[in-house]
Short mmCIF file of C-alpha atoms in Angstrom, two decimals:
data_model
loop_
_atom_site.label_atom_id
_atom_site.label_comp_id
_atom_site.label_asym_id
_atom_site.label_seq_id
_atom_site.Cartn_x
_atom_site.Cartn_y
_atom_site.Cartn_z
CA UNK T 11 72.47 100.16 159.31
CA UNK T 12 74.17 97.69 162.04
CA UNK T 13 76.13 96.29 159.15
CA UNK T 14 76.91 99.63 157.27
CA UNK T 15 78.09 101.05 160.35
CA UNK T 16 80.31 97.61 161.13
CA UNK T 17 81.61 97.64 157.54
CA UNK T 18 82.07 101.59 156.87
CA UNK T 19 84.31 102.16 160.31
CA UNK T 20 86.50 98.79 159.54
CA UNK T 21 87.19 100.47 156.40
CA UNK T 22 88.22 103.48 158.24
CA UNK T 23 90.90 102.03 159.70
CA UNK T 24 92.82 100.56 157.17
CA UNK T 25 93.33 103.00 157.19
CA UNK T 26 96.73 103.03 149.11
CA UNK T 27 100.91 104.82 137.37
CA UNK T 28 101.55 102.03 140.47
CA UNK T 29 102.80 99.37 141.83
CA UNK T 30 100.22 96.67 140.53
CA UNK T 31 97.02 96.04 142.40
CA UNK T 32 96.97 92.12 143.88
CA UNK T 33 93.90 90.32 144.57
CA UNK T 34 92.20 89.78 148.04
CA UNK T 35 93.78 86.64 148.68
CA UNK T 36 92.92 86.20 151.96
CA UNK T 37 89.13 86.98 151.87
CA UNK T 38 88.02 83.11 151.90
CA UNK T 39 89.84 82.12 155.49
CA UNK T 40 88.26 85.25 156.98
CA UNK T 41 84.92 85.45 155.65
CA UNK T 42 83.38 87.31 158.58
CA UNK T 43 86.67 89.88 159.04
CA UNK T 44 87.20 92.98 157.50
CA UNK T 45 89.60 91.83 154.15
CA UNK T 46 91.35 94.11 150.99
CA UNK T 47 94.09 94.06 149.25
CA UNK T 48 95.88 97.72 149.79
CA UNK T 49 98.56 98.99 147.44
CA UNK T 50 100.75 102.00 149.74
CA UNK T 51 103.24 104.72 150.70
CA UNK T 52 104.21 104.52 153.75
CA UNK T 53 106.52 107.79 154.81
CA UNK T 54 108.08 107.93 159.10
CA UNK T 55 108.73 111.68 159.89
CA UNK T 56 110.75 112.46 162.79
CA UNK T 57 108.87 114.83 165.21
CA UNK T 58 109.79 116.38 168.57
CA UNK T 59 108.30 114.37 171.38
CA UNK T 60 107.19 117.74 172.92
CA UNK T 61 104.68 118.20 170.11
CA UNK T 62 103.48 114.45 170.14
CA UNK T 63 102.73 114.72 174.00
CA UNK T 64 100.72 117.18 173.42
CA UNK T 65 98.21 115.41 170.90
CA UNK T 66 98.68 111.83 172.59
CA UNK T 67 96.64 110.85 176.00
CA UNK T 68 99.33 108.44 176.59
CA UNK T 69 102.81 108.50 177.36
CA UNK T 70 105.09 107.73 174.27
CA UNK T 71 107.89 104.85 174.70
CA UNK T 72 111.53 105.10 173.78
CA UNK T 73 112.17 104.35 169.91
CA UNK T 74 114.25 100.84 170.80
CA UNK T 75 117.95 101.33 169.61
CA UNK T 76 117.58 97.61 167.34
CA UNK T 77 119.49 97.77 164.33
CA UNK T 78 116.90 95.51 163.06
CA UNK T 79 114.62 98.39 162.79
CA UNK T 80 116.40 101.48 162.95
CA UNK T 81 119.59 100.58 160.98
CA UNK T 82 121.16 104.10 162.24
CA UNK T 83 119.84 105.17 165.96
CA UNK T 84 116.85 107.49 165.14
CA UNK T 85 117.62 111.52 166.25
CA UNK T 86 117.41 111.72 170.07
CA UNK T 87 113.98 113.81 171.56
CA UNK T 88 112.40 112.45 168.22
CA UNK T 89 109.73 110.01 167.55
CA UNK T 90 108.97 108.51 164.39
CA UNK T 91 105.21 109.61 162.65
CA UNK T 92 104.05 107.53 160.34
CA UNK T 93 101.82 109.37 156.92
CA UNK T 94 100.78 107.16 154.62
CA UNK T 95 98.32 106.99 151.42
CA UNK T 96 97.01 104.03 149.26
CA UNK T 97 94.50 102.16 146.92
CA UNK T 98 92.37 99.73 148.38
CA UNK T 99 91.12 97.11 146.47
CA UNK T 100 88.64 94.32 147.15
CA UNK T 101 86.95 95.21 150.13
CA UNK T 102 85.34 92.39 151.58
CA UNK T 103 83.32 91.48 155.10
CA UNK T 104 80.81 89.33 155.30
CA UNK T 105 78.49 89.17 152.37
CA UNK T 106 79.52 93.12 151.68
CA UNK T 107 81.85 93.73 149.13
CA UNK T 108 83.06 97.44 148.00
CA UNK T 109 85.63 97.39 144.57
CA UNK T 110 88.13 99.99 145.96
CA UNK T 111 88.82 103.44 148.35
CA UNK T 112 91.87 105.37 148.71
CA UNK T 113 92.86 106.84 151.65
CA UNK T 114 95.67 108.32 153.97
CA UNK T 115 96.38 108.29 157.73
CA UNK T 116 98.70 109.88 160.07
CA UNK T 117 99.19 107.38 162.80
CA UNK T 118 102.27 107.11 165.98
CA UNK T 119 103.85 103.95 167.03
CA UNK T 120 105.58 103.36 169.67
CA UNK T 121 102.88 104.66 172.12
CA UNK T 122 102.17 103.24 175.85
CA UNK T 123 98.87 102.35 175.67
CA UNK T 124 99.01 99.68 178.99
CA UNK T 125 100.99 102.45 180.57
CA UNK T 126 103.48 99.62 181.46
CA UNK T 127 106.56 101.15 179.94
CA UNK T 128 106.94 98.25 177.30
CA UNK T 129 103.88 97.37 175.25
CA UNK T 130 103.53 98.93 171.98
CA UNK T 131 101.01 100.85 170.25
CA UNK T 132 100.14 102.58 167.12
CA UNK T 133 98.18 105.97 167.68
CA UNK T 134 96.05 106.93 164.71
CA UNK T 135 95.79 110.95 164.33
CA UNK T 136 93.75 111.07 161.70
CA UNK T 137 92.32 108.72 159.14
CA UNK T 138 91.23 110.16 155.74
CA UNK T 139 88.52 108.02 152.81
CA UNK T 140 87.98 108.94 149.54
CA UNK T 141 85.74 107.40 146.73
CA UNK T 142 88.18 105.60 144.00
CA UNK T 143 88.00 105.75 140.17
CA UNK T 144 85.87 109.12 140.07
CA UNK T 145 83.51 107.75 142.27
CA UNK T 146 81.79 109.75 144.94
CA UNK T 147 82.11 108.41 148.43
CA UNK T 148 78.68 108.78 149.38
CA UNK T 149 77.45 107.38 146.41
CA UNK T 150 79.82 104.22 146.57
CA UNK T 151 79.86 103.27 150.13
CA UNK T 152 75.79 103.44 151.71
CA UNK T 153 74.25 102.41 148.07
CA UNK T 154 75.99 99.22 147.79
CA UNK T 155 75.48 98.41 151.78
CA UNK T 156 72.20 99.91 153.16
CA UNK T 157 69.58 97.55 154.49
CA UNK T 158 66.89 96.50 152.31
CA UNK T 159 65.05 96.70 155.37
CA UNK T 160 65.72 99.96 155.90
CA UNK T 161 62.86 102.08 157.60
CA UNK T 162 63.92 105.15 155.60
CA UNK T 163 61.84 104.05 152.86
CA UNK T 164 62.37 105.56 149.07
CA UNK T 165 64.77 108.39 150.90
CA UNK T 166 66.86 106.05 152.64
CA UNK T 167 69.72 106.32 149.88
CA UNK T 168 69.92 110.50 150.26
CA UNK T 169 69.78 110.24 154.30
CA UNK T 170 71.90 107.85 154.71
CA UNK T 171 74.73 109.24 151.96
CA UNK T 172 74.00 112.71 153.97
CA UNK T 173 74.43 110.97 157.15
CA UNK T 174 77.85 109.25 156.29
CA UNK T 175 79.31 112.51 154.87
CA UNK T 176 79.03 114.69 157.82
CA UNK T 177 80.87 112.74 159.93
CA UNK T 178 84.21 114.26 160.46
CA UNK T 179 84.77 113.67 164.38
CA UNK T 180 84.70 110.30 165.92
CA UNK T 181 83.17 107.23 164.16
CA UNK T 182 83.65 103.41 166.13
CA UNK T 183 86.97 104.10 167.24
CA UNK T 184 89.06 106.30 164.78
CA UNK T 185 88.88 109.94 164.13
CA UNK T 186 88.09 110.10 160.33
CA UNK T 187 87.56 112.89 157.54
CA UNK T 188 85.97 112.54 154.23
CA UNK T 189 88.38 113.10 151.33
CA UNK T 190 89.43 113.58 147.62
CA UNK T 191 92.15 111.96 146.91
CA UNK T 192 94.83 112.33 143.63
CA UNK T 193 94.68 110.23 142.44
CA UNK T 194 92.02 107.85 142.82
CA UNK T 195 92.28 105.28 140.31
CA UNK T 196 95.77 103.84 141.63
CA UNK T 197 98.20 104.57 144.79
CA UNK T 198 100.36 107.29 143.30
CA UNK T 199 100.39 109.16 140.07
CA UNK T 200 103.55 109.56 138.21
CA UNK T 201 104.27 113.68 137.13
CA UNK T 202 107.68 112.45 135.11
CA UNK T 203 109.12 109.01 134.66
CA UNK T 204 110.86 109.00 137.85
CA UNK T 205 108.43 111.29 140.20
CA UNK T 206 105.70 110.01 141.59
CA UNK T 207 102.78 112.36 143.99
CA UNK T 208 99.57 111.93 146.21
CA UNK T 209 97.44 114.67 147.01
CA UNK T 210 95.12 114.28 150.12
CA UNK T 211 92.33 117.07 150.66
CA UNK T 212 89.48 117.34 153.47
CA UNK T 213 85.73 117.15 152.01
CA UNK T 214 83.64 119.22 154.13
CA UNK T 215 79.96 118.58 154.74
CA UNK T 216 77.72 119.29 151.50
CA UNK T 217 75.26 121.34 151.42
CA UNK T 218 71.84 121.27 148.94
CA UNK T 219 73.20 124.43 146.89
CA UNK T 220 77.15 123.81 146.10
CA UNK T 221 77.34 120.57 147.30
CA UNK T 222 80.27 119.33 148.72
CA UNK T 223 83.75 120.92 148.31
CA UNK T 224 87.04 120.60 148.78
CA UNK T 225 88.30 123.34 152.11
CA UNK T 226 92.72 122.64 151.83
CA UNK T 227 95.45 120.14 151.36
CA UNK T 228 96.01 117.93 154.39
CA UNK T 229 98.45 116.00 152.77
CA UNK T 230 100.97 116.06 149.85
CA UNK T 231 103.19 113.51 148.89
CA UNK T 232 106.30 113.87 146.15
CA UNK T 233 108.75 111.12 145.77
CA UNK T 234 110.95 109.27 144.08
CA UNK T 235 112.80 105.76 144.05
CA UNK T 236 115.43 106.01 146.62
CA UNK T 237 118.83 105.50 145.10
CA UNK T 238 120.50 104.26 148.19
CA UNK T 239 118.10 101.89 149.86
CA UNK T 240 118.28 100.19 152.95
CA UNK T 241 120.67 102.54 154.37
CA UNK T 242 117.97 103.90 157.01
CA UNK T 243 115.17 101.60 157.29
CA UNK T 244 114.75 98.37 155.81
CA UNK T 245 111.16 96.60 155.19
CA UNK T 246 110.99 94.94 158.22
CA UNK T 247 111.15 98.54 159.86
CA UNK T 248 107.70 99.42 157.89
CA UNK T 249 105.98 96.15 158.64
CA UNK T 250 107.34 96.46 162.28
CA UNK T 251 105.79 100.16 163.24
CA UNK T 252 102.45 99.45 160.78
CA UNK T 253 101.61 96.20 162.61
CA UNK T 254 101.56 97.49 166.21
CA UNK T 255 98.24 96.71 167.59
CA UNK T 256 95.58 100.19 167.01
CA UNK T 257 94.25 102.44 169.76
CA UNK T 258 90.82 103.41 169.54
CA UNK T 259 89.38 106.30 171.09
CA UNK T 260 86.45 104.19 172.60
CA UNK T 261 88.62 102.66 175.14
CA UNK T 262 89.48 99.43 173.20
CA UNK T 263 92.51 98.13 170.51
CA UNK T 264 92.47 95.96 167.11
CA UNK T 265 94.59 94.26 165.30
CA UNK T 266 94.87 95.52 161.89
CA UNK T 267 97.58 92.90 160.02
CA UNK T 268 99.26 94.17 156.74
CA UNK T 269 100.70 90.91 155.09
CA UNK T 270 103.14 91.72 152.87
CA UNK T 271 104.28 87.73 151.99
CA UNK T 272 102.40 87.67 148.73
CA UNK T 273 103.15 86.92 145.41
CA UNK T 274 102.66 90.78 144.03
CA UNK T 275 104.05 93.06 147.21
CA UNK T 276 106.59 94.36 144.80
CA UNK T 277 108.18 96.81 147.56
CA UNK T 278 110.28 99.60 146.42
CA UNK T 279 112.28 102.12 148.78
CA UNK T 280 111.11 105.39 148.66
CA UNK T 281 112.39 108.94 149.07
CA UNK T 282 110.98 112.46 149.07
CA UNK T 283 109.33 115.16 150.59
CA UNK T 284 106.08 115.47 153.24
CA UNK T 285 104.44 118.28 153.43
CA UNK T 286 101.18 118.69 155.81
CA UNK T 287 99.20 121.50 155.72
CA UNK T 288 96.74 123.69 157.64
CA UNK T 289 96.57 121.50 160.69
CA UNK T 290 94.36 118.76 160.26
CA UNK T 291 92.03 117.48 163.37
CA UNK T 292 93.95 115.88 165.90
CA UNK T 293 97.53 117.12 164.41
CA UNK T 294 98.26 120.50 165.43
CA UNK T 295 101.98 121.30 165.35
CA UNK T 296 102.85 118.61 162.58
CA UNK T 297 102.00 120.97 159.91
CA UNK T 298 105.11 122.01 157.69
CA UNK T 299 107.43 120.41 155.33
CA UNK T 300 109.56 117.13 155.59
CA UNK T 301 112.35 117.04 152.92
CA UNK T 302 114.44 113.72 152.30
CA UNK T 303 112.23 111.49 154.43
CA UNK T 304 112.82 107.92 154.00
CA UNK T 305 109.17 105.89 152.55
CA UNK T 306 108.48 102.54 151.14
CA UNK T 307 105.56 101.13 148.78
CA UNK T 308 103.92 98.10 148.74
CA UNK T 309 101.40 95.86 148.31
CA UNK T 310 99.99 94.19 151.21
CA UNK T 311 96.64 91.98 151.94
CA UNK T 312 95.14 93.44 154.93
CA UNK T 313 93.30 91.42 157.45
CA UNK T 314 91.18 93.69 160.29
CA UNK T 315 90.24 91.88 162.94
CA UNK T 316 87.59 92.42 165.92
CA UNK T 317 88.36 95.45 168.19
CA UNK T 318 89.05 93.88 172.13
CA UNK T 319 90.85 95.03 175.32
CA UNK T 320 94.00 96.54 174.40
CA UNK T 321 95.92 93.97 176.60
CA UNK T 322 94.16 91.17 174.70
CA UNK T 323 94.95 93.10 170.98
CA UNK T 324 98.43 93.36 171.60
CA UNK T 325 99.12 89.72 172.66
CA UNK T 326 97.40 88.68 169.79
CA UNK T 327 99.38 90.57 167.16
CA UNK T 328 100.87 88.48 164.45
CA UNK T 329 104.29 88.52 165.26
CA UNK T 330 105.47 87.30 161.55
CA UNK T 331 103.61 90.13 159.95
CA UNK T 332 105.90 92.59 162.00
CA UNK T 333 108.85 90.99 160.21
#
């Protein structure tokens, strides 16, 4: 169970037809970290500091005026929210190995963890994980990591599948919900030649009669290829707000590095509309729809490393991955 648990809330906070799939290709110089190649949307709403304060325990900082980043100045009393969906492939740490999960997140940058005015943090909301390629979640995840030692005995498989599904508060770290995601056998599903969609929808806790079910969309996703790229954000802008060091809710950070250097990132500028639905845990206010918001997809090898004292997790983020 110690390395279920480990393994099962790493994956949590990677917090993915598509842009191809790449390989794992950094697996073999981090054997003992939490690895997977994760093919993404990655959409930044701009939301009313007023509402953010109010879900945050922390104070949020300014969005920096760096053309770098934000190639026009982004709308004063407005902070960027990050909502994002993908395909994870690969999922390696340790001797465990899972083929693939999708999942979404709704996460804040920008967010004064140290309280110092000037560090920067990324503030998960919500994290969503879903079983990929028609695969239940409960069936994929426990049965392929349980203990052989387990002391559950010939049950163990039911209990612990049972015990996995009905969390939906906090779990090492990261507020998390069990979902069904469409699709589930790539990042995004094309609905014409040039639209593309994700659907992301809470999984409440099964029960022995129905089983489990689906309650109401969280999360929908409709886009397109954005004619005029580059005119808001560029890549570095994604790579700069996603690689902020995480906040946990157990007091500590990690660093969870998205490299997008590799062979197969393939990114593509996105453009469409966000809507969020009956507010999710953690997210009340943000529900509504966001037309002509900026995204971008890619593929990215993700490497999640050990959480540690928030001080600590931010000095060691890897500056060239923010680039």
């Amino acid at each position: 169970m110690a390395y279920l648990t480990l393994l099962f809330s790493s994956l949590l906070l990677s917090l993915a037809l598509a842009l191809p799939q790449g390989p794992n290709t950094l697996y073999v110089n981090n054997p003992n970290l939490r690895t997977e190649s994760y093919n993404a949307t990655y959409f930044i709403l701009a939301v009313a500091d007023t509402i953010l304060e109010s879900l945050i325990p922390y104070p949020l900082i300014p969005v920096p005026r760096d053309t770098s980043i934000f190639v026009t100045p982004f709308p004063a009393g407005y902070h960027p929210v990050i909502v994002s969906s993908g395909y994870m492939n690969d999922i390696r740490m340790s001797i465990f190995q899972i083929a693939s999960l999708v999942g979404a997140q709704i996460a804040v940058p920008y967010v004064d963890r140290l309280e110092n005015g000037e560090t920067s943090f990324l503030y998960p909301l919500i994290n969503y994980i879903g079983g990929a390629n028609g695969e239940d979640l409960m069936s994929l995840v426990p049965c392929k990591l349980r203990s052989p030692r387990s002391p559950l005995g010939k049950n163990s498989k039911r209990l612990i599948r049972h015990e996995i599904i009905a969390i939906v508060g906090t779990f090492e770290g990261v507020y998390i919900s069990p979902a069904s995601l469409t699709p589930n056998t790539a990042a995004y599903v094309a609905i014409t030649p040039t639209e593309f969609t994700v659907e992301v929808k809470t999984v409440i806790v099964p029960n022995f009669i129905s089983g489990p079910s689906v309650v109401y969309e969280d999360i929908d996703l409709d886009f397109m290829s954005d004619p005029s790229p580059n005119t808001v954000y560029t890549a570095h802008t994604f790579h700069a707000l996603i690689n902020q060091a995480l906040v946990l809710n157990n007091g500590m950070c990690q660093c969870n590095t998205y490299f997008f250097n590799q062979t197969f990132t393939d990114p593509l500028f996105r453009v469409g509309t966000v809507t969020i639905g009956a507010p999710p845990v953690g997210t009340t206010g943000l529900a509504g729809v966001y037309s002509d918001v900026p995204g971008y997809s890619a593929s990215s090898v993700l490497v999640g490393f050990n959480a540690q004292d928030c001080a600590d997790a931010a000095a060691a983020v890897d500056k060239s991955a923010l680039q």
